[in-house]
Each structure stands twice: as structure tokens, then as C-alpha cells.
Short mmCIF file of C-alpha atoms in Angstrom, two decimals:
data_model
loop_
_atom_site.label_atom_id
_atom_site.label_comp_id
_atom_site.label_asym_id
_atom_site.label_seq_id
_atom_site.Cartn_x
_atom_site.Cartn_y
_atom_site.Cartn_z
CA TYR A 1 0.00 0.00 0.00
CA PHE A 2 1.53 3.29 -1.08
CA ASP A 3 0.30 6.62 0.17
CA VAL A 4 -0.32 9.02 -2.72
CA PHE A 5 1.53 11.77 -0.85
CA MET A 6 4.66 9.63 -0.13
CA ALA A 7 7.91 11.40 -0.94
CA PRO A 8 9.84 9.99 -3.95
CA ALA A 9 12.83 8.97 -1.77
CA ALA A 10 10.54 7.03 0.59
CA MET A 11 8.91 5.32 -2.40
CA LEU A 12 12.33 4.23 -3.70
CA THR A 13 13.30 2.80 -0.29
CA THR A 14 9.99 0.97 0.02
CA THR A 15 10.27 -0.37 -3.54
CA SER A 16 13.85 -1.58 -2.92
CA SER A 17 12.85 -3.45 0.24
CA LEU A 18 9.89 -5.04 -1.59
CA LEU A 19 12.18 -6.21 -4.40
CA ALA A 20 14.63 -7.65 -1.89
CA SER A 21 11.78 -9.54 -0.19
CA LEU A 22 10.55 -10.88 -3.52
CA ALA A 23 14.04 -12.19 -4.32
CA LEU A 24 13.82 -14.43 -1.25
CA LEU A 25 10.36 -15.74 -2.13
CA PRO A 26 11.39 -18.60 -4.50
CA SER A 27 13.57 -20.22 -1.84
CA VAL A 28 10.71 -20.09 0.62
CA LEU A 29 8.28 -21.63 -1.89
CA VAL A 30 10.66 -24.38 -2.98
CA ALA A 31 11.82 -25.35 0.47
CA PRO A 32 10.00 -28.52 1.61
CA VAL A 33 7.71 -28.20 4.52
CA GLU A 34 8.35 -30.92 7.00
CA GLU A 35 5.28 -32.28 8.67
CA PRO A 36 5.35 -34.32 11.81
CA GLU A 37 5.05 -38.04 11.00
CA GLY A 38 1.56 -38.39 12.47
CA GLU A 39 0.19 -35.60 10.28
CA THR A 40 1.53 -37.25 7.10
CA ASP A 41 -0.15 -40.53 8.01
CA SER A 42 -3.36 -38.67 8.82
CA ALA A 43 -3.33 -36.85 5.45
CA ALA A 44 -2.72 -40.14 3.61
CA ALA A 45 -5.58 -41.79 5.48
CA GLU A 46 -7.87 -38.86 4.70
CA THR A 47 -6.90 -39.00 1.01
CA GLU A 48 -7.63 -42.73 0.90
CA ALA A 49 -11.00 -42.22 2.61
CA LEU A 50 -11.89 -39.52 0.08
CA LYS A 51 -10.92 -41.79 -2.83
CA GLN A 52 -13.14 -44.55 -1.45
CA ARG A 53 -16.05 -42.12 -0.97
CA LEU A 54 -15.63 -40.83 -4.53
CA GLN A 55 -15.66 -44.40 -5.88
CA ALA A 56 -18.81 -45.17 -3.88
CA LEU A 57 -20.53 -42.05 -5.27
CA GLU A 58 -19.50 -42.94 -8.84
CA ASP A 59 -20.87 -46.47 -8.37
CA GLU A 60 -24.12 -45.06 -6.96
CA LEU A 61 -24.46 -42.67 -9.91
CA GLU A 62 -23.86 -45.52 -12.37
CA GLU A 63 -26.56 -47.59 -10.63
CA ASP A 64 -28.99 -44.65 -10.66
CA ILE A 65 -28.43 -44.14 -14.39
CA ALA A 66 -29.02 -47.85 -15.01
CA LYS A 67 -32.36 -47.61 -13.18
CA SER A 68 -33.47 -44.28 -14.69
CA TYR A 69 -35.98 -44.07 -17.50
CA LEU A 70 -36.83 -41.65 -20.24
CA VAL A 71 -40.60 -41.44 -20.75
CA VAL A 72 -41.63 -41.02 -24.39
CA ARG A 73 -45.02 -40.79 -26.11
CA GLY A 74 -45.16 -43.64 -28.59
CA TYR A 75 -44.34 -47.35 -28.71
CA ILE A 76 -41.09 -49.29 -28.91
CA ALA A 77 -40.79 -50.72 -32.42
CA GLY A 78 -38.48 -53.03 -34.33
CA SER A 79 -37.48 -55.27 -31.44
CA GLU A 80 -38.54 -58.52 -29.86
CA ASN A 81 -41.03 -58.77 -27.06
CA VAL A 82 -39.21 -60.03 -23.98
CA PHE A 83 -42.23 -60.45 -21.73
CA MET A 84 -45.80 -59.22 -21.38
CA GLU A 85 -47.72 -58.82 -18.12
CA THR A 86 -50.36 -56.67 -16.44
CA MET A 87 -48.82 -54.58 -13.64
CA ASP A 88 -48.26 -51.02 -12.42
CA VAL A 89 -45.41 -48.82 -13.69
CA ASP A 90 -43.20 -49.26 -10.59
CA SER A 91 -43.43 -53.05 -10.87
CA ALA A 92 -42.64 -52.80 -14.59
CA LYS A 93 -39.50 -50.75 -13.82
CA ALA A 94 -38.42 -53.31 -11.22
CA TRP A 95 -38.97 -56.19 -13.66
CA CYS A 96 -37.08 -54.44 -16.46
CA ASN A 97 -34.19 -53.50 -14.13
CA SER A 98 -33.78 -57.13 -13.11
CA HIS A 99 -33.54 -58.41 -16.71
CA ALA A 100 -30.51 -57.36 -18.77
CA ASP A 101 -32.26 -58.10 -22.09
CA CYS A 102 -35.02 -55.58 -21.27
CA LYS A 103 -34.19 -52.18 -22.78
CA GLY A 104 -37.57 -50.62 -22.01
CA PHE A 105 -41.29 -51.21 -21.92
CA THR A 106 -44.39 -49.84 -23.57
CA PHE A 107 -48.11 -49.81 -22.84
CA GLY A 108 -51.30 -48.43 -24.33
CA GLY A 109 -52.81 -45.30 -22.82
CA ASP A 110 -52.39 -41.56 -22.58
CA MET A 111 -51.16 -41.29 -18.99
CA GLU A 112 -47.43 -41.55 -18.26
CA ARG A 113 -48.14 -42.94 -14.77
CA PRO A 114 -51.56 -44.56 -14.79
CA GLU A 115 -53.04 -45.25 -11.36
CA ASP A 116 -54.28 -48.68 -12.37
CA GLU A 117 -52.35 -51.63 -13.71
CA VAL A 118 -51.75 -51.74 -17.46
CA THR A 119 -50.66 -54.44 -19.86
CA VAL A 120 -46.94 -53.84 -20.26
CA THR A 121 -44.84 -55.18 -23.13
CA PHE A 122 -41.14 -55.44 -22.27
CA LYS A 123 -38.88 -54.95 -25.27
CA SER A 124 -35.34 -55.90 -26.27
CA GLY A 125 -34.85 -52.63 -28.17
CA SER A 126 -35.30 -48.94 -27.54
CA LYS A 127 -36.31 -47.34 -30.86
CA VAL A 128 -39.54 -45.40 -30.36
CA GLU A 129 -42.15 -44.63 -33.00
CA THR A 130 -44.48 -41.79 -32.15
CA ALA A 131 -48.10 -42.81 -31.88
CA GLU A 132 -51.15 -41.48 -30.10
CA GLY A 133 -52.31 -43.55 -27.16
CA TRP A 134 -48.95 -45.18 -26.33
CA VAL A 135 -46.33 -44.51 -23.65
CA SER A 136 -42.85 -46.00 -23.49
CA TYR A 137 -40.24 -46.10 -20.76
CA ILE A 138 -36.69 -46.41 -22.11
CA LYS A 139 -33.75 -47.20 -19.82
CA GLU A 140 -31.53 -44.10 -19.69
CA SER A 141 -28.55 -46.34 -20.39
CA ASN A 142 -30.23 -47.17 -23.74
CA THR A 143 -31.33 -43.72 -24.89
CA LEU A 144 -30.21 -44.41 -28.44
CA GLY A 145 -33.85 -45.22 -29.15
CA PHE A 146 -34.85 -41.72 -28.15
CA MET A 147 -32.25 -40.29 -30.52
CA ASN A 148 -33.80 -42.42 -33.27
CA LEU A 149 -37.12 -40.76 -32.55
CA GLY A 150 -36.11 -37.60 -34.37
CA LYS A 151 -37.84 -34.28 -34.02
CA LEU A 152 -41.36 -34.71 -32.73
CA ASP A 153 -42.82 -32.12 -35.07
CA GLN A 154 -41.34 -33.92 -38.10
CA ALA A 155 -41.95 -37.51 -37.00
CA SER A 156 -44.59 -39.45 -38.81
CA HIS A 157 -47.38 -40.69 -36.63
CA SER A 158 -48.16 -44.33 -37.06
CA HIS A 159 -50.09 -47.15 -35.50
CA PRO A 160 -48.42 -49.90 -33.49
CA PRO A 161 -47.93 -53.31 -35.06
CA ALA A 162 -50.36 -56.04 -34.06
CA SER A 163 -47.69 -57.77 -31.94
CA ILE A 164 -47.70 -54.84 -29.53
CA ALA A 165 -51.40 -54.07 -29.68
CA ALA A 166 -52.33 -57.65 -28.82
#
């Protein structure tokens, strides 16, 4: 901090002492700081605990993504039926999550989360065709089907094949 009214000679002295102090700074920064042995062990233990916590959070995120769904208006087309059953949406998610070959499920209706049970068709693919009166749940880990959907305003509306409607 320099006072605006400082005399030029005083400024020169202050500047010289600052430059001398700065010349010593690299040796202070480079010199190793010795920590007591217990503190080094404590820091290493804390680092290890943080790495383990980070790994646990990454695993949890991966599991959440695997169990997350993208809800799309339309039906899943161009893939095999894995299973068909009447159940509620939460039960359908649980069933699909427990079967690796299930990429999503589809059911007839206009409500994304109907209160009553619906007939759910579990599918081995995730490509969605837009259609009125159909809702599909696609596993987030398989959102390629949603990308195949295209722009909704340009997508052609179609009717589901008989194998799904049955």
C-alpha cells in the first residue's frame, strides 16, 4: 500500500525493500515443509478415505443411471417382445431392471403414470415410433432409441404393429 503523498525517496526505499523480499520468495516456496510423522499418516488416510467415498458415489451414480428411464409418447418398435404382463409402472420398472435383455417397456394409454395396472410389453430394443395412445419407458442407459425418434414435429405418426397391440 503506497500513500499518494509519499515522498519519492521514501517510495524508492519501500520499492527496494519489496524487491529484496521478492528475491527471497522462491527459496521459501521451494523449500520442503516438514510435517510431523503423524500428520503425514493422517493426510494419507484422509486422502484414501476420500478416494473410497468418490468411488462409492461414482458407483451409486452408475446404478442410478441404469435404473433411470426416459418417458416417451409412442411405442417401442423393431425389437422382440421379452415379456408381457399386467402390472403397475413401478413393478414394470423393477422387472425391467432385473432383466438385462429388457431395454424398455411400452403400454397403451395416454397417462405416463396410470393409477391402475396396465398391460406392459417389455422390449429388447429402444427405438420409439411416435403414436397417439402409447407410452414407453426407455432405460436411460439405452437412450439411443430416443435419438432415433427424431424431431417430434417432423416424426410421422403411425399405429403400433399387431404384436404390440395384442
